[in-house]
PDB file of C-alpha atoms in Angstrom:
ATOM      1  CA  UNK A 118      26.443  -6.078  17.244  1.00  0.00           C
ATOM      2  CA  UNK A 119      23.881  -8.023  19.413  1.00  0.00           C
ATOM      3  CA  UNK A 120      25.517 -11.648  19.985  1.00  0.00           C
ATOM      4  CA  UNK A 121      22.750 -12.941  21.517  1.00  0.00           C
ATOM      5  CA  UNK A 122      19.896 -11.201  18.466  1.00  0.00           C
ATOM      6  CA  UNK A 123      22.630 -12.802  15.991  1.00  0.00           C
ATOM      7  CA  UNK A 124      22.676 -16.342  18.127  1.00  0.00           C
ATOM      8  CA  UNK A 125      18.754 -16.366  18.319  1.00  0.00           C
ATOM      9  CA  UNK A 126      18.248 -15.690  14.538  1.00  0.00           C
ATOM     10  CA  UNK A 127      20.460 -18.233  13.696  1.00  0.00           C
ATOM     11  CA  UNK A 128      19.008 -21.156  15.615  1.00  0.00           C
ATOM     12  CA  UNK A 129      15.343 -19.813  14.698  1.00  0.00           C
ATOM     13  CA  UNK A 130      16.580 -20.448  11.125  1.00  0.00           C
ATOM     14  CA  UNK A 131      18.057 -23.975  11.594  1.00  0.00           C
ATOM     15  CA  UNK A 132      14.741 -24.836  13.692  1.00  0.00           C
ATOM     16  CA  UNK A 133      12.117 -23.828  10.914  1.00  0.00           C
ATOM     17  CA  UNK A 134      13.766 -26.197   8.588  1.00  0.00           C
ATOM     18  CA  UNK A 135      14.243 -28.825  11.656  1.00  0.00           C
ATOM     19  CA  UNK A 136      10.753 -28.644  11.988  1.00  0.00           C
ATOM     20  CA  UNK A 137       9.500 -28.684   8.327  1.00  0.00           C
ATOM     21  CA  UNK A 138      11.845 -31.853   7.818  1.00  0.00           C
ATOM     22  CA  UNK A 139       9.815 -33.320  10.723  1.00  0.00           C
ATOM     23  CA  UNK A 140       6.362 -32.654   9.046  1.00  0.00           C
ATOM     24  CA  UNK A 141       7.763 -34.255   5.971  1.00  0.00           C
ATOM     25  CA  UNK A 142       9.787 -37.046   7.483  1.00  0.00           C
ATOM     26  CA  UNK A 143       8.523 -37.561  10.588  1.00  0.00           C
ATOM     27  CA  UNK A 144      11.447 -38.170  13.284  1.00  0.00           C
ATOM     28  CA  UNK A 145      13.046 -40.909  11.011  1.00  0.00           C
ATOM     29  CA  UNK A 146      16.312 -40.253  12.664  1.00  0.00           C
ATOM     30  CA  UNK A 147      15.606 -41.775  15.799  1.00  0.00           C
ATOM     31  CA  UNK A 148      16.642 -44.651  14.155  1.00  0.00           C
ATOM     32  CA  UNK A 149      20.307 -43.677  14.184  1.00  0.00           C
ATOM     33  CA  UNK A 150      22.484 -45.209  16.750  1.00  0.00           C
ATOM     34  CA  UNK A 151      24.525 -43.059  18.176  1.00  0.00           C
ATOM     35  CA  UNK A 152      27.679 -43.563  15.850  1.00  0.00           C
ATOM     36  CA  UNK A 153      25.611 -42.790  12.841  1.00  0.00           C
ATOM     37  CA  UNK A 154      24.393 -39.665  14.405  1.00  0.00           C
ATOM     38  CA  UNK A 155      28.070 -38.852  14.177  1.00  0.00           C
ATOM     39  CA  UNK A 156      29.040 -40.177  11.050  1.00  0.00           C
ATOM     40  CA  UNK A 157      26.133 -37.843   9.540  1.00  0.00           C
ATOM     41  CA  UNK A 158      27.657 -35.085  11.178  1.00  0.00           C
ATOM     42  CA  UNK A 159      31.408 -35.602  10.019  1.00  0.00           C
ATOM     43  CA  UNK A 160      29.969 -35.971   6.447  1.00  0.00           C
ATOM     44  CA  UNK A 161      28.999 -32.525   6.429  1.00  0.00           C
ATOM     45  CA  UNK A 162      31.848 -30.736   7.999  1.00  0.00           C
ATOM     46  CA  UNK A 163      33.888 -33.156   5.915  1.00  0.00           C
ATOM     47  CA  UNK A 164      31.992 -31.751   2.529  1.00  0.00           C
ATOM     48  CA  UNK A 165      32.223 -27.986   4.513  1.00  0.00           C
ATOM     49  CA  UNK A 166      35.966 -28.542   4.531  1.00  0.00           C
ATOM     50  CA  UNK A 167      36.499 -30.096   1.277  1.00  0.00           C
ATOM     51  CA  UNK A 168      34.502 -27.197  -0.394  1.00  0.00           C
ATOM     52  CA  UNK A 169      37.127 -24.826   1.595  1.00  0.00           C
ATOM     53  CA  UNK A 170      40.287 -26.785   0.709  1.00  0.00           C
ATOM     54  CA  UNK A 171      39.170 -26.997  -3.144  1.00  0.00           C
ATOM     55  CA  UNK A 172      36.990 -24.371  -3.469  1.00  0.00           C
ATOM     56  CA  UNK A 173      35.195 -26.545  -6.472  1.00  0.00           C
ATOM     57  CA  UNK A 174      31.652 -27.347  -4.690  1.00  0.00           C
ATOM     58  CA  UNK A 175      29.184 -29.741  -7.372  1.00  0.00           C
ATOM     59  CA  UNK A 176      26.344 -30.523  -5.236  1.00  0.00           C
ATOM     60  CA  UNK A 177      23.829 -27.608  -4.810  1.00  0.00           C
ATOM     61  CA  UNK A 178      23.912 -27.873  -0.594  1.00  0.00           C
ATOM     62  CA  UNK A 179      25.825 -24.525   0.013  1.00  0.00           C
ATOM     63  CA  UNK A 180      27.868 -24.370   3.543  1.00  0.00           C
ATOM     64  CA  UNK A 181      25.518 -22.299   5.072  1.00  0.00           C
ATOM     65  CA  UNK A 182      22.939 -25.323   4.662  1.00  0.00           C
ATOM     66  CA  UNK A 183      25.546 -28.119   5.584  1.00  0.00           C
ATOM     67  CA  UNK A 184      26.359 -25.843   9.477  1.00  0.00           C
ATOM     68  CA  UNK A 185      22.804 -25.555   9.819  1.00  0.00           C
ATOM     69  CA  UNK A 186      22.671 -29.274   8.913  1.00  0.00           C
ATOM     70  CA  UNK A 187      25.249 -29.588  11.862  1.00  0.00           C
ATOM     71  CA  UNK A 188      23.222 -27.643  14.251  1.00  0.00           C
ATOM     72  CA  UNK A 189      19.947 -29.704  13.633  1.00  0.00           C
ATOM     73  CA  UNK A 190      22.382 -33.247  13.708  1.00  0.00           C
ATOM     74  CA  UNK A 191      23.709 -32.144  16.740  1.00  0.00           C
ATOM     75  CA  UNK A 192      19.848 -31.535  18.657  1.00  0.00           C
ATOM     76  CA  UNK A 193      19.356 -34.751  17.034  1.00  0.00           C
ATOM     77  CA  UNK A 194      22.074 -35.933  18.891  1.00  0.00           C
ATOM     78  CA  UNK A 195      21.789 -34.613  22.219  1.00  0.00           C
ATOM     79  CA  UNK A 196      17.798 -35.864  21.937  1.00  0.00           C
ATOM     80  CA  UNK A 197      19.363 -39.181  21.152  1.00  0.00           C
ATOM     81  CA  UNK A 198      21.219 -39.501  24.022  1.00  0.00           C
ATOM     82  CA  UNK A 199      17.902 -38.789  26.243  1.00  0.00           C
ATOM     83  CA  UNK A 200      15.619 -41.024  24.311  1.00  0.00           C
ATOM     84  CA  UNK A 201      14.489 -44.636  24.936  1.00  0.00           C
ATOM     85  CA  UNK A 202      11.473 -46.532  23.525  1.00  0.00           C
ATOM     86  CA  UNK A 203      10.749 -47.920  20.515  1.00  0.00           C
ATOM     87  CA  UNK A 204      12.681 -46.228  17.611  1.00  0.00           C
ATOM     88  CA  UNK A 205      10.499 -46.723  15.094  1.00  0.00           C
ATOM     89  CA  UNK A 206       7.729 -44.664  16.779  1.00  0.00           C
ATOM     90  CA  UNK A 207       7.108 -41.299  15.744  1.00  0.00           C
ATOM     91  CA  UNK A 208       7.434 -38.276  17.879  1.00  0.00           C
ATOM     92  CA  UNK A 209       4.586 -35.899  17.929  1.00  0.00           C
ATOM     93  CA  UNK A 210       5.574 -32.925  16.070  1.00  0.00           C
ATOM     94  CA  UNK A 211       4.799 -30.888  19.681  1.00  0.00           C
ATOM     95  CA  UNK A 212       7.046 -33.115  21.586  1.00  0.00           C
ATOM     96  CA  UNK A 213      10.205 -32.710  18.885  1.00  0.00           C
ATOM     97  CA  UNK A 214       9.485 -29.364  18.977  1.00  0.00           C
ATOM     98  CA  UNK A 215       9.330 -29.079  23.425  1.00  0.00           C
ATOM     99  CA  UNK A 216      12.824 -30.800  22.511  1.00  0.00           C
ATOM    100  CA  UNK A 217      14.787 -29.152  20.285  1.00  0.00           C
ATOM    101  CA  UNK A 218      13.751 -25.783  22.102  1.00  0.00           C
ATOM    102  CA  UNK A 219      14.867 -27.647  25.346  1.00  0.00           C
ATOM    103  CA  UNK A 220      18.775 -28.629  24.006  1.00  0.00           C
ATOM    104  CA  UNK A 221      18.641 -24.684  22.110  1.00  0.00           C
ATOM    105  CA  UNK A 222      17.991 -23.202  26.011  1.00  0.00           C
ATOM    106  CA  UNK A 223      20.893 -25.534  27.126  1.00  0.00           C
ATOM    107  CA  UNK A 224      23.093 -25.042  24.323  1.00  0.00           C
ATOM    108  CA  UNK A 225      22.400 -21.478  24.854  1.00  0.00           C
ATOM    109  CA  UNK A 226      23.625 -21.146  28.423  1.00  0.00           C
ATOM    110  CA  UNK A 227      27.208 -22.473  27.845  1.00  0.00           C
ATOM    111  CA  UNK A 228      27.025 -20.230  25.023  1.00  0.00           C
ATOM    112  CA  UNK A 229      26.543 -17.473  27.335  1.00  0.00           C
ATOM    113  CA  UNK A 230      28.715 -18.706  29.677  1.00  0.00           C
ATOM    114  CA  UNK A 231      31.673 -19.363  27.772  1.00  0.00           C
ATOM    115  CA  UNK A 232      31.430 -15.973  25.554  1.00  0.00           C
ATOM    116  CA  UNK A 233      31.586 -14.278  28.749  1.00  0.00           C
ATOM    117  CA  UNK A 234      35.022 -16.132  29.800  1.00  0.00           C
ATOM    118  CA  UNK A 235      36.740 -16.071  26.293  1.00  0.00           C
ATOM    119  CA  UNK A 236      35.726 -12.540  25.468  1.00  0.00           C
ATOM    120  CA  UNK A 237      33.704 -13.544  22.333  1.00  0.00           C
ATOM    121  CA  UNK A 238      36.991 -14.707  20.756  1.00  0.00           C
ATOM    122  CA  UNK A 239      35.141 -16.351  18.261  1.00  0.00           C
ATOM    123  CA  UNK A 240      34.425 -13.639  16.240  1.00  0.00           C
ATOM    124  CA  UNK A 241      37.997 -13.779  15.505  1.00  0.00           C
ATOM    125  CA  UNK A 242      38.227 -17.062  14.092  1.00  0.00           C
ATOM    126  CA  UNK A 243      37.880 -18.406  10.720  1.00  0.00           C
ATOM    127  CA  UNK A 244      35.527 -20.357   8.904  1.00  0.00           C
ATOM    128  CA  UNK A 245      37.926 -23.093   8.468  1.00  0.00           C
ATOM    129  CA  UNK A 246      38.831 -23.278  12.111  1.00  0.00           C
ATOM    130  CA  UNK A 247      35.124 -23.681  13.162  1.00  0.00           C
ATOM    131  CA  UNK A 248      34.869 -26.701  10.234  1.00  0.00           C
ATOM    132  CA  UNK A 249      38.462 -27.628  12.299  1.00  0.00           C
ATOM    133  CA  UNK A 250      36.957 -27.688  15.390  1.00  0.00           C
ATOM    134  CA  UNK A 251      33.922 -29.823  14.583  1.00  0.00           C
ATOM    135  CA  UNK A 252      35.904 -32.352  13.047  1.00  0.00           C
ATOM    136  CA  UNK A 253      37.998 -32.463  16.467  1.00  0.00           C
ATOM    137  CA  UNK A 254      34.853 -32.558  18.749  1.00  0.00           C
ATOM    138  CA  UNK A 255      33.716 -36.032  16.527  1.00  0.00           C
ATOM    139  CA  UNK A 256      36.511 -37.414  16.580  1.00  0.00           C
ATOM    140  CA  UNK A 257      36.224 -37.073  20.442  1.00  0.00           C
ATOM    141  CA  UNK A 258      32.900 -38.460  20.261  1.00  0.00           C
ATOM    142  CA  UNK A 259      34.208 -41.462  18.272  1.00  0.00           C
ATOM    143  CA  UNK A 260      36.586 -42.369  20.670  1.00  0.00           C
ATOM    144  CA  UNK A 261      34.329 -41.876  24.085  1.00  0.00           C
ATOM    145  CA  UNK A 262      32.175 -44.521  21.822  1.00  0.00           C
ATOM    146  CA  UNK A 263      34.848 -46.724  21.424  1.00  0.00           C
ATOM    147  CA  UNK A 264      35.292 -46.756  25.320  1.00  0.00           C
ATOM    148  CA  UNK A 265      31.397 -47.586  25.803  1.00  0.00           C
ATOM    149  CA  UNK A 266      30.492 -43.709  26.651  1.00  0.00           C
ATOM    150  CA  UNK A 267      33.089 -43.151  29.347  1.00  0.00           C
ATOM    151  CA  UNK A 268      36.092 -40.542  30.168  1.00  0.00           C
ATOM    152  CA  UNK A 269      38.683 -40.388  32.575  1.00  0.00           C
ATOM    153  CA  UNK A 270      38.498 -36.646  33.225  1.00  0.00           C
ATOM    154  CA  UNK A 271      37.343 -34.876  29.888  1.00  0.00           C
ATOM    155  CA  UNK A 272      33.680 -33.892  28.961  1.00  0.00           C
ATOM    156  CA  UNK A 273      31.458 -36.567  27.797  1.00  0.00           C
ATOM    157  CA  UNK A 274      29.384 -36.810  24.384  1.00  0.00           C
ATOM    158  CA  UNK A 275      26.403 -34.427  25.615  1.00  0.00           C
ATOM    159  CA  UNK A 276      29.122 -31.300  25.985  1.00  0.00           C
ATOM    160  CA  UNK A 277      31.324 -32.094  22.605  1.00  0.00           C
ATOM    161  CA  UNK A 278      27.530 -31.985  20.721  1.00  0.00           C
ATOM    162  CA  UNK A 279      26.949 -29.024  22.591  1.00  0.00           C
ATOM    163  CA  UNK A 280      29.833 -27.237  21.715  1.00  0.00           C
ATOM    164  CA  UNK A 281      30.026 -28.350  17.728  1.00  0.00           C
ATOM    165  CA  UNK A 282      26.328 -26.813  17.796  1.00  0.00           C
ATOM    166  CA  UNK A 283      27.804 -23.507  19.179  1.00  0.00           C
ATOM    167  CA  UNK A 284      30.986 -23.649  16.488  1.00  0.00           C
ATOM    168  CA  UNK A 285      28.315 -23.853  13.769  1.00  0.00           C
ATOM    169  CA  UNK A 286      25.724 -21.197  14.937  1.00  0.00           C
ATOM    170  CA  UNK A 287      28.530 -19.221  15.386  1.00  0.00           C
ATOM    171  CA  UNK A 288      30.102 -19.772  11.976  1.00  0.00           C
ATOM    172  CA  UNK A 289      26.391 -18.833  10.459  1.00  0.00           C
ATOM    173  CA  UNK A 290      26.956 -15.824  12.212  1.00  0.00           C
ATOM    174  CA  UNK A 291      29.719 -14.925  10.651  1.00  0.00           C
ATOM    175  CA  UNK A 292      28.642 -15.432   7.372  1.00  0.00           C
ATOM    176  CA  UNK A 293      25.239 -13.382   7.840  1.00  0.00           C
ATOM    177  CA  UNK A 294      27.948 -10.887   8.653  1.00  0.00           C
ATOM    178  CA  UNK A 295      29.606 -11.211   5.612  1.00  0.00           C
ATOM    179  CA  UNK A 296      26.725 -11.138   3.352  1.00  0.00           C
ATOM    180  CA  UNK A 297      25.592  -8.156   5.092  1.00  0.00           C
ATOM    181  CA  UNK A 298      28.579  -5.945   4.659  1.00  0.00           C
TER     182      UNK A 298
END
């Protein structure tokens, strides 16, 4: 079991369809103000966790699609928070691409970082508590925006995207796992 293999292949998987959206639609979702970069990432682990709760699931988006959905939301985020100039300007597809790999190699390093202090205790969890744990990082997010991006003493917006990125990749993990066994 090679964490860091597993990690890669994951994010290599949620970039190729980051960057085929961003041939076909261009980087449209600068756009989004910060609060809507949320709100499209609680509607997917909403849907992830309704599909767990019910287990009834109409639309053809499986789960897998909706964490890599979260992964790619949450670059978008984490760009978002970096980006100034006019919105309605595309991005050349070399620059979204210097990006994304950019907030991947950061993303990465906490990864590393906190695997190493908690012992990979991830790989213990369940689905549902990664879906859980999204939904709890958001609502973080939701409030810090509600007090105009600031924090007494917790982590700001930049480390609660960075860490629902890691849930997800690490959920996608777990379910290449589980198809392969």
């Amino acid at each position: 079991m090679d964490t860091l293999a597993q990690y890669h292949a994951a994010f290599d998987g949620c970039k190729d369809i980051f960057i085929k959206k961003t041939k076909d639609y261009g980087t449209s979702w600068r756009v989004l103000r910060p609060i809507s970069v949320v709100d499209q990432l609680f509607i997917k682990a909403q849907r992830i966790r309704t599909i767990q709760e019910t287990g009834v699931q109409k639309v053809a988006d499986n789960i897998e699609g909706e964490f890599k959905a979260i992964v790619n939301y949450g670059i978008i985020g984490l760009i978002q928070l970096q980006q100034n100039g006019n919105p309605y300007t595309d991005l050349p597809l070399a620059e979204v691409e210097t990006l994304y790999n950019k907030y991947a190699k950061e993303v990465e390093e906490v990864m590393l970082a906190k695997n190493h202090d908690y012992g990979e205790a991830w790989r213990d969890m369940s689905q549902e508590s990664f879906a859980d744990l999204i939904l709890t990082k958001l609502l973080r997010i939701k409030q810090i925006l509600r007090n105009q991006g600031k924090t007494l003493i917790s982590e700001g917006i930049d480390a609660n995207y960075t860490d629902i990125i890691n849930y997800a990749l690490f959920a996608l993990i777990k379910m290449t796992e589980a198809q392969e066994s």
